[in-house]
Amino acid sequence: MTKLEELIIKRIQETGPISISTFMRECLLHPKYGFYTQRDVLGSDGDFITSPEISQMFGEILGLCLAQYWIDLNRPDRFALVELGPGNGTLMLDILRAGSSVNGFIDACKIYLVEASSKLKRQQQKKLSPFNVNWITDDLLLPKIPTFFIANEFFDALPVKQYQRENDLWYEIQVGLKNAQLSLSMSQLPSNHPELETRFKDCVTGDLVEISDDALRISNLIGQIINNEGGCALIIDYGDWHSLGSTLQAVKSHKFAKIFDRPGEVDLTCHVDFEALARNSGCAYSRLTAQGVFLERLGISDRANLLLKNSKPEYKHSIISAHRRLTHPDEMGTLFKVLGLFSKDQNSPAGLIK
Ligand code: SAH
């Protein structure tokens, strides 16, 4: 049993069952025993590998997409570039490297990172040391200038609550105890949530719905900033337009695990409900687009060919395999989706369609 599991069990014994969101938050971000706070989680030696850690091509393409948007806004002389959940800082570094090929882009850019883990903050500081970087909380208190947001595999890490429909009521699924072990159970009393009101029409008795209050709050803040100051957001994650059923999953060392296996040592994520993010933002949004399609539209194959042409023979295989991993439908090409948010009087970012 992990130390964190002991703490959670003690808490449930003292005060009763907790929300799945509380359980997730403790497991991921507990200051001492949380998954993101204690381990090197990202990369081939970690527990999972993300697109920017697979290849520099991913960040370069996103960087050029943002630079194009900046040009479309008539090159504002100051803008904020905000990354949510920057991990090792690799994506931001690749974005800035690609962006530096566009005259004036880097000079106009003020960098902000939203990161909950102090361990990862230190890594970001190291990797991005040539740049002036600011860390802010997810309240997104930013200067009033055009703002570009980027979030790769951030929203899937935000805690969710789960609710099950029973006739005309919803009950929360909670984490309680059975034979002194962590176990899921249904709340005694029914729950209310404004989002649940709209789910009666597509759910029947027994159906389960996931709601991330953090995701709703943050997408709403992003939307307000984009509507007021101009800018856009690129949100990349796995999930679907409309979510239904439990998608909570655990991963450890690149393999699926059980959600109650060694709390704090496994990653817990949920599929992102992109419709909820888009509607809650209150700004214009693109069609949800498969990552592979998005990257192909922005020229990832040309970029891969150029890298191949200039690379040593021993690196060629890894470029081809990275291109495949990022774009192929059997790999991350369709599982991962891209949603663009932008102000109503603007076009969608390049690679996406209104
Ligand atoms: N975007 C990176 C890392 C993805 S992992 C990449 O693609 O490689 C998720 C990231 O979100 C980590 O940096 C993690 O510490 C951060 N994170 C998770 N929950 C968070 C929260 N509630 N607030 C801020 N950051 C969070």
PDB file of C-alpha atoms in Angstrom, residues 7-145:
ATOM      1  CA  LEU A   7      -3.775   8.856   3.826  1.00  0.00           C
ATOM      2  CA  ILE A   8      -6.822   8.610   1.552  1.00  0.00           C
ATOM      3  CA  ILE A   9      -8.222   5.578   3.411  1.00  0.00           C
ATOM      4  CA  LYS A  10      -7.775   7.381   6.735  1.00  0.00           C
ATOM      5  CA  ARG A  11      -9.589  10.422   5.395  1.00  0.00           C
ATOM      6  CA  ILE A  12     -12.523   8.319   4.128  1.00  0.00           C
ATOM      7  CA  GLN A  13     -12.717   6.487   7.477  1.00  0.00           C
ATOM      8  CA  GLU A  14     -12.911   9.839   9.245  1.00  0.00           C
ATOM      9  CA  THR A  15     -15.210  11.856   6.976  1.00  0.00           C
ATOM     10  CA  GLY A  16     -16.887   9.421   4.563  1.00  0.00           C
ATOM     11  CA  PRO A  17     -16.663   8.812   0.789  1.00  0.00           C
ATOM     12  CA  ILE A  18     -14.960  11.426  -1.432  1.00  0.00           C
ATOM     13  CA  SER A  19     -15.596  12.578  -4.999  1.00  0.00           C
ATOM     14  CA  ILE A  20     -13.649  10.926  -7.793  1.00  0.00           C
ATOM     15  CA  SER A  21     -12.331  14.444  -8.523  1.00  0.00           C
ATOM     16  CA  THR A  22     -10.888  14.705  -5.001  1.00  0.00           C
ATOM     17  CA  PHE A  23      -9.295  11.276  -5.397  1.00  0.00           C
ATOM     18  CA  MET A  24      -7.797  12.239  -8.794  1.00  0.00           C
ATOM     19  CA  ARG A  25      -6.463  15.554  -7.509  1.00  0.00           C
ATOM     20  CA  GLU A  26      -4.745  13.875  -4.550  1.00  0.00           C
ATOM     21  CA  CYS A  27      -3.270  11.129  -6.736  1.00  0.00           C
ATOM     22  CA  LEU A  28      -1.944  13.524  -9.369  1.00  0.00           C
ATOM     23  CA  LEU A  29      -0.950  16.600  -7.397  1.00  0.00           C
ATOM     24  CA  HIS A  30      -0.513  15.736  -3.710  1.00  0.00           C
ATOM     25  CA  PRO A  31       2.473  17.966  -2.781  1.00  0.00           C
ATOM     26  CA  LYS A  32       4.538  15.044  -1.487  1.00  0.00           C
ATOM     27  CA  TYR A  33       3.117  11.850  -2.961  1.00  0.00           C
ATOM     28  CA  GLY A  34       1.354  12.978  -6.171  1.00  0.00           C
ATOM     29  CA  PHE A  35       2.105  11.427  -9.560  1.00  0.00           C
ATOM     30  CA  TYR A  36       3.251  14.713 -11.138  1.00  0.00           C
ATOM     31  CA  THR A  37       5.028  15.963  -8.032  1.00  0.00           C
ATOM     32  CA  GLN A  38       7.280  13.027  -7.264  1.00  0.00           C
ATOM     33  CA  ARG A  39       8.180  11.273 -10.522  1.00  0.00           C
ATOM     34  CA  ASP A  40       9.740  11.855 -13.928  1.00  0.00           C
ATOM     35  CA  VAL A  41       6.549  10.937 -15.703  1.00  0.00           C
ATOM     36  CA  LEU A  42       7.131  12.071 -19.282  1.00  0.00           C
ATOM     37  CA  GLY A  43       9.173  10.486 -22.056  1.00  0.00           C
ATOM     38  CA  SER A  44      10.253   6.993 -22.991  1.00  0.00           C
ATOM     39  CA  ASP A  45      11.758   6.364 -19.532  1.00  0.00           C
ATOM     40  CA  GLY A  46       8.672   7.749 -17.788  1.00  0.00           C
ATOM     41  CA  ASP A  47       5.101   6.519 -17.627  1.00  0.00           C
ATOM     42  CA  PHE A  48       3.765   7.956 -20.854  1.00  0.00           C
ATOM     43  CA  ILE A  49       5.084   9.768 -23.896  1.00  0.00           C
ATOM     44  CA  THR A  50       3.424  12.813 -25.396  1.00  0.00           C
ATOM     45  CA  SER A  51       3.559  14.199 -28.944  1.00  0.00           C
ATOM     46  CA  PRO A  52       6.190  16.897 -28.255  1.00  0.00           C
ATOM     47  CA  GLU A  53       8.395  14.279 -26.591  1.00  0.00           C
ATOM     48  CA  ILE A  54       8.071  12.049 -29.682  1.00  0.00           C
ATOM     49  CA  SER A  55       9.339  14.642 -32.138  1.00  0.00           C
ATOM     50  CA  GLN A  56      10.299  18.289 -32.526  1.00  0.00           C
ATOM     51  CA  MET A  57       8.010  18.356 -35.605  1.00  0.00           C
ATOM     52  CA  PHE A  58       4.929  18.587 -33.392  1.00  0.00           C
ATOM     53  CA  GLY A  59       5.988  21.799 -31.629  1.00  0.00           C
ATOM     54  CA  GLU A  60       7.396  23.312 -34.815  1.00  0.00           C
ATOM     55  CA  ILE A  61       4.078  22.906 -36.618  1.00  0.00           C
ATOM     56  CA  LEU A  62       2.146  24.385 -33.682  1.00  0.00           C
ATOM     57  CA  GLY A  63       4.653  27.258 -33.497  1.00  0.00           C
ATOM     58  CA  LEU A  64       4.152  28.115 -37.143  1.00  0.00           C
ATOM     59  CA  CYS A  65       0.379  27.855 -36.756  1.00  0.00           C
ATOM     60  CA  LEU A  66       0.517  30.412 -33.916  1.00  0.00           C
ATOM     61  CA  ALA A  67       2.937  32.656 -35.818  1.00  0.00           C
ATOM     62  CA  GLN A  68       0.521  32.656 -38.768  1.00  0.00           C
ATOM     63  CA  TYR A  69      -2.293  33.680 -36.421  1.00  0.00           C
ATOM     64  CA  TRP A  70      -0.121  36.496 -35.094  1.00  0.00           C
ATOM     65  CA  ILE A  71       0.470  37.680 -38.687  1.00  0.00           C
ATOM     66  CA  ASP A  72      -3.296  37.450 -39.348  1.00  0.00           C
ATOM     67  CA  LEU A  73      -3.880  39.734 -36.328  1.00  0.00           C
ATOM     68  CA  ASN A  74      -1.583  42.287 -38.017  1.00  0.00           C
ATOM     69  CA  ARG A  75       1.442  41.440 -35.873  1.00  0.00           C
ATOM     70  CA  PRO A  76       0.463  42.991 -32.502  1.00  0.00           C
ATOM     71  CA  ASP A  77       3.641  44.366 -30.896  1.00  0.00           C
ATOM     72  CA  ARG A  78       2.889  42.525 -27.636  1.00  0.00           C
ATOM     73  CA  PHE A  79       1.022  39.277 -27.089  1.00  0.00           C
ATOM     74  CA  ALA A  80       0.870  36.619 -24.376  1.00  0.00           C
ATOM     75  CA  LEU A  81       1.728  33.011 -25.182  1.00  0.00           C
ATOM     76  CA  VAL A  82       0.270  30.825 -22.447  1.00  0.00           C
ATOM     77  CA  GLU A  83       0.918  27.107 -22.149  1.00  0.00           C
ATOM     78  CA  LEU A  84      -1.232  25.061 -19.797  1.00  0.00           C
ATOM     79  CA  GLY A  85       0.487  21.979 -18.356  1.00  0.00           C
ATOM     80  CA  PRO A  86       3.870  22.418 -20.102  1.00  0.00           C
ATOM     81  CA  GLY A  87       5.408  19.144 -18.811  1.00  0.00           C
ATOM     82  CA  ASN A  88       9.143  19.174 -19.502  1.00  0.00           C
ATOM     83  CA  GLY A  89       8.927  22.465 -21.456  1.00  0.00           C
ATOM     84  CA  THR A  90       9.734  20.696 -24.729  1.00  0.00           C
ATOM     85  CA  LEU A  91       6.669  21.903 -26.612  1.00  0.00           C
ATOM     86  CA  MET A  92       7.229  25.543 -25.647  1.00  0.00           C
ATOM     87  CA  LEU A  93      10.877  25.335 -26.666  1.00  0.00           C
ATOM     88  CA  ASP A  94       9.985  23.907 -30.096  1.00  0.00           C
ATOM     89  CA  ILE A  95       7.246  26.531 -30.567  1.00  0.00           C
ATOM     90  CA  LEU A  96       9.700  29.328 -29.778  1.00  0.00           C
ATOM     91  CA  ARG A  97      12.396  27.859 -32.026  1.00  0.00           C
ATOM     92  CA  ALA A  98       9.991  27.619 -34.974  1.00  0.00           C
ATOM     93  CA  GLY A  99       8.501  31.032 -34.139  1.00  0.00           C
ATOM     94  CA  SER A 100      11.924  32.654 -34.239  1.00  0.00           C
ATOM     95  CA  SER A 101      11.972  32.140 -38.010  1.00  0.00           C
ATOM     96  CA  VAL A 102       9.111  34.656 -38.248  1.00  0.00           C
ATOM     97  CA  ASN A 103      10.412  38.190 -37.983  1.00  0.00           C
ATOM     98  CA  GLY A 104       9.202  40.023 -34.845  1.00  0.00           C
ATOM     99  CA  PHE A 105       7.225  37.103 -33.368  1.00  0.00           C
ATOM    100  CA  ILE A 106       9.577  36.304 -30.480  1.00  0.00           C
ATOM    101  CA  ASP A 107      10.194  39.967 -29.629  1.00  0.00           C
ATOM    102  CA  ALA A 108       6.459  40.523 -29.269  1.00  0.00           C
ATOM    103  CA  CYS A 109       5.921  37.376 -27.215  1.00  0.00           C
ATOM    104  CA  LYS A 110       5.509  37.262 -23.423  1.00  0.00           C
ATOM    105  CA  ILE A 111       5.612  33.688 -22.147  1.00  0.00           C
ATOM    106  CA  TYR A 112       3.334  32.401 -19.364  1.00  0.00           C
ATOM    107  CA  LEU A 113       3.175  28.850 -18.033  1.00  0.00           C
ATOM    108  CA  VAL A 114       0.446  27.275 -15.905  1.00  0.00           C
ATOM    109  CA  GLU A 115       1.968  24.411 -13.954  1.00  0.00           C
ATOM    110  CA  ALA A 116       0.852  22.832 -10.678  1.00  0.00           C
ATOM    111  CA  SER A 117       3.917  20.664 -10.026  1.00  0.00           C
ATOM    112  CA  SER A 118       6.957  22.385  -8.550  1.00  0.00           C
ATOM    113  CA  LYS A 119       9.160  19.532  -9.777  1.00  0.00           C
ATOM    114  CA  LEU A 120       8.058  20.161 -13.366  1.00  0.00           C
ATOM    115  CA  LYS A 121       8.349  23.937 -12.891  1.00  0.00           C
ATOM    116  CA  ARG A 122      12.045  23.456 -12.139  1.00  0.00           C
ATOM    117  CA  GLN A 123      12.445  21.380 -15.288  1.00  0.00           C
ATOM    118  CA  GLN A 124      10.656  24.039 -17.351  1.00  0.00           C
ATOM    119  CA  GLN A 125      12.857  26.749 -15.875  1.00  0.00           C
ATOM    120  CA  LYS A 126      15.961  24.799 -16.880  1.00  0.00           C
ATOM    121  CA  LYS A 127      14.819  24.000 -20.398  1.00  0.00           C
ATOM    122  CA  LEU A 128      13.513  27.487 -21.124  1.00  0.00           C
ATOM    123  CA  SER A 129      16.374  29.351 -19.428  1.00  0.00           C
ATOM    124  CA  PRO A 130      17.245  31.451 -22.516  1.00  0.00           C
ATOM    125  CA  PHE A 131      13.772  33.012 -22.335  1.00  0.00           C
ATOM    126  CA  ASN A 132      11.971  35.239 -19.874  1.00  0.00           C
ATOM    127  CA  VAL A 133       9.248  32.939 -18.533  1.00  0.00           C
ATOM    128  CA  ASN A 134       6.480  33.726 -16.038  1.00  0.00           C
ATOM    129  CA  TRP A 135       4.433  31.179 -14.086  1.00  0.00           C
ATOM    130  CA  ILE A 136       0.809  31.965 -13.330  1.00  0.00           C
ATOM    131  CA  THR A 137      -2.022  30.037 -11.662  1.00  0.00           C
ATOM    132  CA  ASP A 138      -5.014  28.645 -13.503  1.00  0.00           C
ATOM    133  CA  ASP A 139      -6.922  31.824 -12.584  1.00  0.00           C
ATOM    134  CA  LEU A 140      -5.194  33.150 -15.720  1.00  0.00           C
ATOM    135  CA  LEU A 141      -4.501  36.661 -14.478  1.00  0.00           C
ATOM    136  CA  LEU A 142      -2.797  38.098 -17.554  1.00  0.00           C
ATOM    137  CA  PRO A 143      -2.037  41.509 -19.046  1.00  0.00           C
ATOM    138  CA  LYS A 144      -4.742  42.798 -21.352  1.00  0.00           C
ATOM    139  CA  ILE A 145      -3.074  41.955 -24.659  1.00  0.00           C
TER     140      ILE A 145
END
